[in-house]
XYZ file of C-alpha atoms in Angstrom:
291
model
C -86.445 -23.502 63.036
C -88.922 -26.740 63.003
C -87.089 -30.115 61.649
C -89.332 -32.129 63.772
C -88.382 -34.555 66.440
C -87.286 -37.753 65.061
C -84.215 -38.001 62.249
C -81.778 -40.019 61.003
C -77.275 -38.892 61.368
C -75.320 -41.051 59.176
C -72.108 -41.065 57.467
C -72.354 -44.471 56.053
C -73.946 -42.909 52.689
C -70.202 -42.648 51.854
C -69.250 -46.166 52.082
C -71.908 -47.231 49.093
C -72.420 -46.613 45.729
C -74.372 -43.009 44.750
C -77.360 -44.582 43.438
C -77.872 -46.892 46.504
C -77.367 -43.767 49.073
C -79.998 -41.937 46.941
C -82.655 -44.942 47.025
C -82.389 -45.184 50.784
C -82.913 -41.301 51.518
C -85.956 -41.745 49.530
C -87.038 -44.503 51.627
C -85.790 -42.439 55.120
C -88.406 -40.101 53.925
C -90.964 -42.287 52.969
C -90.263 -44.204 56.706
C -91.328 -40.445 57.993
C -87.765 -39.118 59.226
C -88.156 -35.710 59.572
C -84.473 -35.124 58.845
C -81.537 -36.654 57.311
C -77.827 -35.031 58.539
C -75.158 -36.092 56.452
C -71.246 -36.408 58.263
C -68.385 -35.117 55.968
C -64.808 -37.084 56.662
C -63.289 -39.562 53.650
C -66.145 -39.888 51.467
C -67.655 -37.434 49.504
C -67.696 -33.715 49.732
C -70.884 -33.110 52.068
C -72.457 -29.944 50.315
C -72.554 -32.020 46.979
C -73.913 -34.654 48.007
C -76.554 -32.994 49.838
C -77.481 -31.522 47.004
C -77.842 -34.601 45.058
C -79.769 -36.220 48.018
C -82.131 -32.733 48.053
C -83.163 -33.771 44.589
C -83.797 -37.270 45.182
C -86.514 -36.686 48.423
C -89.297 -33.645 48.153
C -89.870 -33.571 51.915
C -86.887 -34.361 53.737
C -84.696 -32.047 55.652
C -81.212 -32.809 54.322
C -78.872 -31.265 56.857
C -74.976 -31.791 57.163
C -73.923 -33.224 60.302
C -71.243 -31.038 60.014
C -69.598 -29.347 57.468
C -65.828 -28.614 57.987
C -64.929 -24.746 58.041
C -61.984 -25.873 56.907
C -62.767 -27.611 53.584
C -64.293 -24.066 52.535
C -63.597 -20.527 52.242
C -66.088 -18.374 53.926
C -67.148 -17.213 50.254
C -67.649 -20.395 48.968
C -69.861 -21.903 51.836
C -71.738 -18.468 51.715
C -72.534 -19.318 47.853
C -73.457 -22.587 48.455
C -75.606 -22.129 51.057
C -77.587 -18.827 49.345
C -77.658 -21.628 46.293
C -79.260 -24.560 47.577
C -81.471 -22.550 50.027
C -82.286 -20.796 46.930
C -83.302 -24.205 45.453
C -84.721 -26.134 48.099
C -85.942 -23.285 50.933
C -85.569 -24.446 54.616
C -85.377 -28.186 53.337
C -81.501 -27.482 53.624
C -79.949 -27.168 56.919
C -75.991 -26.317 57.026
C -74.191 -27.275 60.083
C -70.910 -26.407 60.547
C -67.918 -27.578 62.585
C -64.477 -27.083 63.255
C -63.264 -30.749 62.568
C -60.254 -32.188 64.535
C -56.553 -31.546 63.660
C -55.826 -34.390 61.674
C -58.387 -34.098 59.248
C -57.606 -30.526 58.972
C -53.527 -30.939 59.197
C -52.716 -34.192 57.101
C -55.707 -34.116 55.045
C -55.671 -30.972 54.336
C -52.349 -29.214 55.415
C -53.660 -26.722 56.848
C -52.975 -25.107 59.838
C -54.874 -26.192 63.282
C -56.198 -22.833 65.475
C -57.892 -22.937 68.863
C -61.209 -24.528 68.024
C -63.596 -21.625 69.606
C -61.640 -18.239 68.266
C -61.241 -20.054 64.737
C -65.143 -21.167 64.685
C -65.667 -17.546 65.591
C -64.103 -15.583 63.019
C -64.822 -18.157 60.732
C -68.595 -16.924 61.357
C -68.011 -13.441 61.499
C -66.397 -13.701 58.042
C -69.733 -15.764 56.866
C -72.318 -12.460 57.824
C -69.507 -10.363 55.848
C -70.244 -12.103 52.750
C -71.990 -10.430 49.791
C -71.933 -12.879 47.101
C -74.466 -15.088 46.142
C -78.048 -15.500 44.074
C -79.709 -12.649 43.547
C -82.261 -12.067 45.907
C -81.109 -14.480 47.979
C -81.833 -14.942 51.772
C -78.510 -13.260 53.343
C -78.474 -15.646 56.079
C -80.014 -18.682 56.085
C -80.133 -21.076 59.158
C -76.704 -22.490 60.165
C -76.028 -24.859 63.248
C -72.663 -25.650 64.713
C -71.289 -29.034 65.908
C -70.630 -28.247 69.634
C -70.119 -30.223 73.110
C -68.337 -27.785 75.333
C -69.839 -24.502 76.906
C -67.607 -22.339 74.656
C -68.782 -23.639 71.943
C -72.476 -24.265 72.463
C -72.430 -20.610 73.780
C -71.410 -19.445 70.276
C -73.926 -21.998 68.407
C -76.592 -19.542 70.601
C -75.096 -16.099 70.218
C -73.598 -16.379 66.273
C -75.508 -19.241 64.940
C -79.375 -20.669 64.848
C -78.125 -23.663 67.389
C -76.233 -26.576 68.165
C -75.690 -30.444 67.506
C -73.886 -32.065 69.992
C -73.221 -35.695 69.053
C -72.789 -38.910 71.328
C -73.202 -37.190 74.565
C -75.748 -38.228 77.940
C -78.949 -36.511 78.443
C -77.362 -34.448 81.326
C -75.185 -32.988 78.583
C -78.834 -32.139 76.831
C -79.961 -30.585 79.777
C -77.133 -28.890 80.389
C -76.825 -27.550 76.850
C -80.641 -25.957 77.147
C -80.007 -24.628 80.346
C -76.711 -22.605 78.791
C -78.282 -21.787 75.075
C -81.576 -20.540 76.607
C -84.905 -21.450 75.090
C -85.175 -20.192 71.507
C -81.800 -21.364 69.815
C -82.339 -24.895 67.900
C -80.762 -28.181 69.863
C -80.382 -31.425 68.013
C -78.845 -34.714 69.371
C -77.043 -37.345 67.652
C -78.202 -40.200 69.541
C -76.019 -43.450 68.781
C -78.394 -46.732 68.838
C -77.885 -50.115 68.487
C -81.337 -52.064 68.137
C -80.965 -55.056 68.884
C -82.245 -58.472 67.465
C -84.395 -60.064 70.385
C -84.184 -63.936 69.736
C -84.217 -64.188 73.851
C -83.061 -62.857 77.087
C -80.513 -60.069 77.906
C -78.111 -58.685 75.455
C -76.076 -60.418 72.350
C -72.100 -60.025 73.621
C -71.559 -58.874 69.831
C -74.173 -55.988 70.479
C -72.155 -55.214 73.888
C -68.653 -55.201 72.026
C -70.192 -52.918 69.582
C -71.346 -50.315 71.846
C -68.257 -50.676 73.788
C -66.392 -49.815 70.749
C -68.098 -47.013 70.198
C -67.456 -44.853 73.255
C -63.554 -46.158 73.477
C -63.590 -44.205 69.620
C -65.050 -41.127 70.768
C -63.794 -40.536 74.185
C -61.074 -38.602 73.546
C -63.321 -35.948 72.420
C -65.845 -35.864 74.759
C -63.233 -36.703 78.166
C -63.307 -33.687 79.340
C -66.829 -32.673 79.103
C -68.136 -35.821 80.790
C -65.871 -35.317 83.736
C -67.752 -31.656 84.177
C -70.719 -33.752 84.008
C -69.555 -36.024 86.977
C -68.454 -38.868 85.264
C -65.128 -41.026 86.815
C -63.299 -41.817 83.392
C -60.866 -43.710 85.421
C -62.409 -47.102 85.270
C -62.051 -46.807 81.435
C -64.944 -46.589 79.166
C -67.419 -49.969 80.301
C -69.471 -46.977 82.347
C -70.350 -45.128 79.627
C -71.449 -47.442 77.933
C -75.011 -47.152 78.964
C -75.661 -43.575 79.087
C -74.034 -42.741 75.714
C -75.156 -45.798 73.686
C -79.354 -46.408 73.297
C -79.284 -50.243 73.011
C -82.338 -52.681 72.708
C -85.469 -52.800 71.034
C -87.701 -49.689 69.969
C -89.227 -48.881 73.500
C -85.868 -49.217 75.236
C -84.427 -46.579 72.429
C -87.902 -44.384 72.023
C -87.384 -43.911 75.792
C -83.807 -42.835 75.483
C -85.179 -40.396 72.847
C -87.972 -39.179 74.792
C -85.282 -38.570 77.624
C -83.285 -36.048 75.300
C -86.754 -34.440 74.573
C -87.551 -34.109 77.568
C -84.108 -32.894 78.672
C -84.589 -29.808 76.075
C -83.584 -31.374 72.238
C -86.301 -29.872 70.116
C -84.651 -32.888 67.404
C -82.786 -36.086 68.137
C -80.842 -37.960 65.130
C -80.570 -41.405 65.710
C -76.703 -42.828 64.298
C -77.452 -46.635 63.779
C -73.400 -48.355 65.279
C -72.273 -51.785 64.546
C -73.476 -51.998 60.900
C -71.436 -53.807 58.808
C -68.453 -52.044 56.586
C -70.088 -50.819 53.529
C -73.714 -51.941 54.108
C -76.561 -49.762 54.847
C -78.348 -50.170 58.155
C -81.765 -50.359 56.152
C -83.538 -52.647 58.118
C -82.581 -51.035 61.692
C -83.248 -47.727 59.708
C -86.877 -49.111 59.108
C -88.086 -51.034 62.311
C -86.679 -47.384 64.258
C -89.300 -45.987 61.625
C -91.677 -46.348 64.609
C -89.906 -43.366 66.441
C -91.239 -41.069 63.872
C -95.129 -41.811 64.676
């Protein structure tokens, strides 16, 4: 599976109007992103809208970055998938993912299994499925949204690969190493460029970054202690190794050190934008990543 090396993760497509999310994935692939993944929580439902963003690019890898089991019987995400890989070939990418029990509880009211026997069955049920086009590919390629070895083991052994999101490049090395060298592993990478009007780093930009890891540490505590991180000090030393902060060479190297680590495709999730604005112009001076 070849996405190429440089895309674009971003769930901020929900927080505008339809027309403006479909103008800027036409500009993502006119920047040269090889790959646009599209998150699924509050806005809309992700396989829709990927399909709407499918037919407003004609290069574009749309992937979503992840689609909740959950939200969809194995039938239905079986259809869908044959459907739009039907329509649009390998330029659709599903990725999967168990969600977290609040989404799946309140939202939904559903009940909340053990994330790696759920994911599982859930994918056992998928290869089951008969329905679909006619003459359609029985099984397309499907990722799974994974950070622990449980779960990037299955993204190897029941699924075309992984995308781990937010995590340091010893978590990228460590995810090769387990998944051996053929299955498919993409990074969300979170980045902050940052406006250089001098020296060192705006305290805003800081704050922002900071804010970041405090949000997603609860689901990546445990993993980073088995990487050797001390989580007691809180989460100031993370800061640095999970957020890519700077201008483009300070972030191109962070992506070249997920490359190098074993990614075969790092997605770069633009923090700190403001509440229903696009990051289009850090989305288009990153554009240099793609060269």
């Amino acid at each position: 599976m070849e996405i190429g090396r440089v895309g674009i993760w971003t769930n901020q497509f929900d927080q505008v109007r339809l027309s403006s999310a479909l103008r800027a994935a036409a500009e993502l692939e006119q920047l040269g992103y090889s790959a646009l993944w599209l998150g699924e929580l509050f806005g809309r439902e992700a396989l829709t809208q990927a399909t709407l963003v499918l037919s407003a690019t004609s290069a574009i890898t749309v992937a979503t970055g992840v689609a909740s089991i959950h939200g969809r019987d194995a039938t239905v995400m079986v259809q869908a998938q044959r459907t739009l890989h039907e329509a649009y070939g390998p330029r659709f990418l599903l990725g999967l993912g168990v969600g977290h029990p609040w989404t799946v509880s309140e939202m939904r009211g559903l009940p909340f299994g053990p994330r790696l026997p759920t994911m599982r069955a859930y994918l056992e049920r998928l290869d089951e499925v008969s329905f679909g086009p006619p003459n359609a590919e029985k099984r397309p390629p499907r990722v799974l949204g994974a950070v622990g070895p449980g779960m990037l083991g299955l993204a190897a052994s029941h699924a075309d690969g992984a995308l781990p999101m937010g995590m340091p490049v010893g978590h990228t090395r460590m995810a090769r190493a387990l998944m051996g060298p053929a299955a498919f592993l993409g990074v969300v990478l979170p980045v902050l460029p940052a406006d250089r009007t001098g020296v060192g780093e705006r305290v805003e930009d800081r704050a922002a970054a900071r804010q970041y890891v405090v949000e997603a540490l609860p689901n990546r505590a445990e993993m980073l202690r088995s990487l050797g991180y001390d989580l007691s000090a809180g989460p100031d030393g993370l800061v640095d190794d999970l957020v890519a902060r700077g201008g483009v060479d300070e972030i191109g190297q962070r992506v070249r050190e997920h490359l190098d680590a074993g990614a075969d495709h790092v997605c770069l999730s633009v923090i700190g934008a403001l509440p229903g604005e696009l990051p289009l112009r850090q989305w288009r001076t990153l554009a240099a990543l793609t060269a």
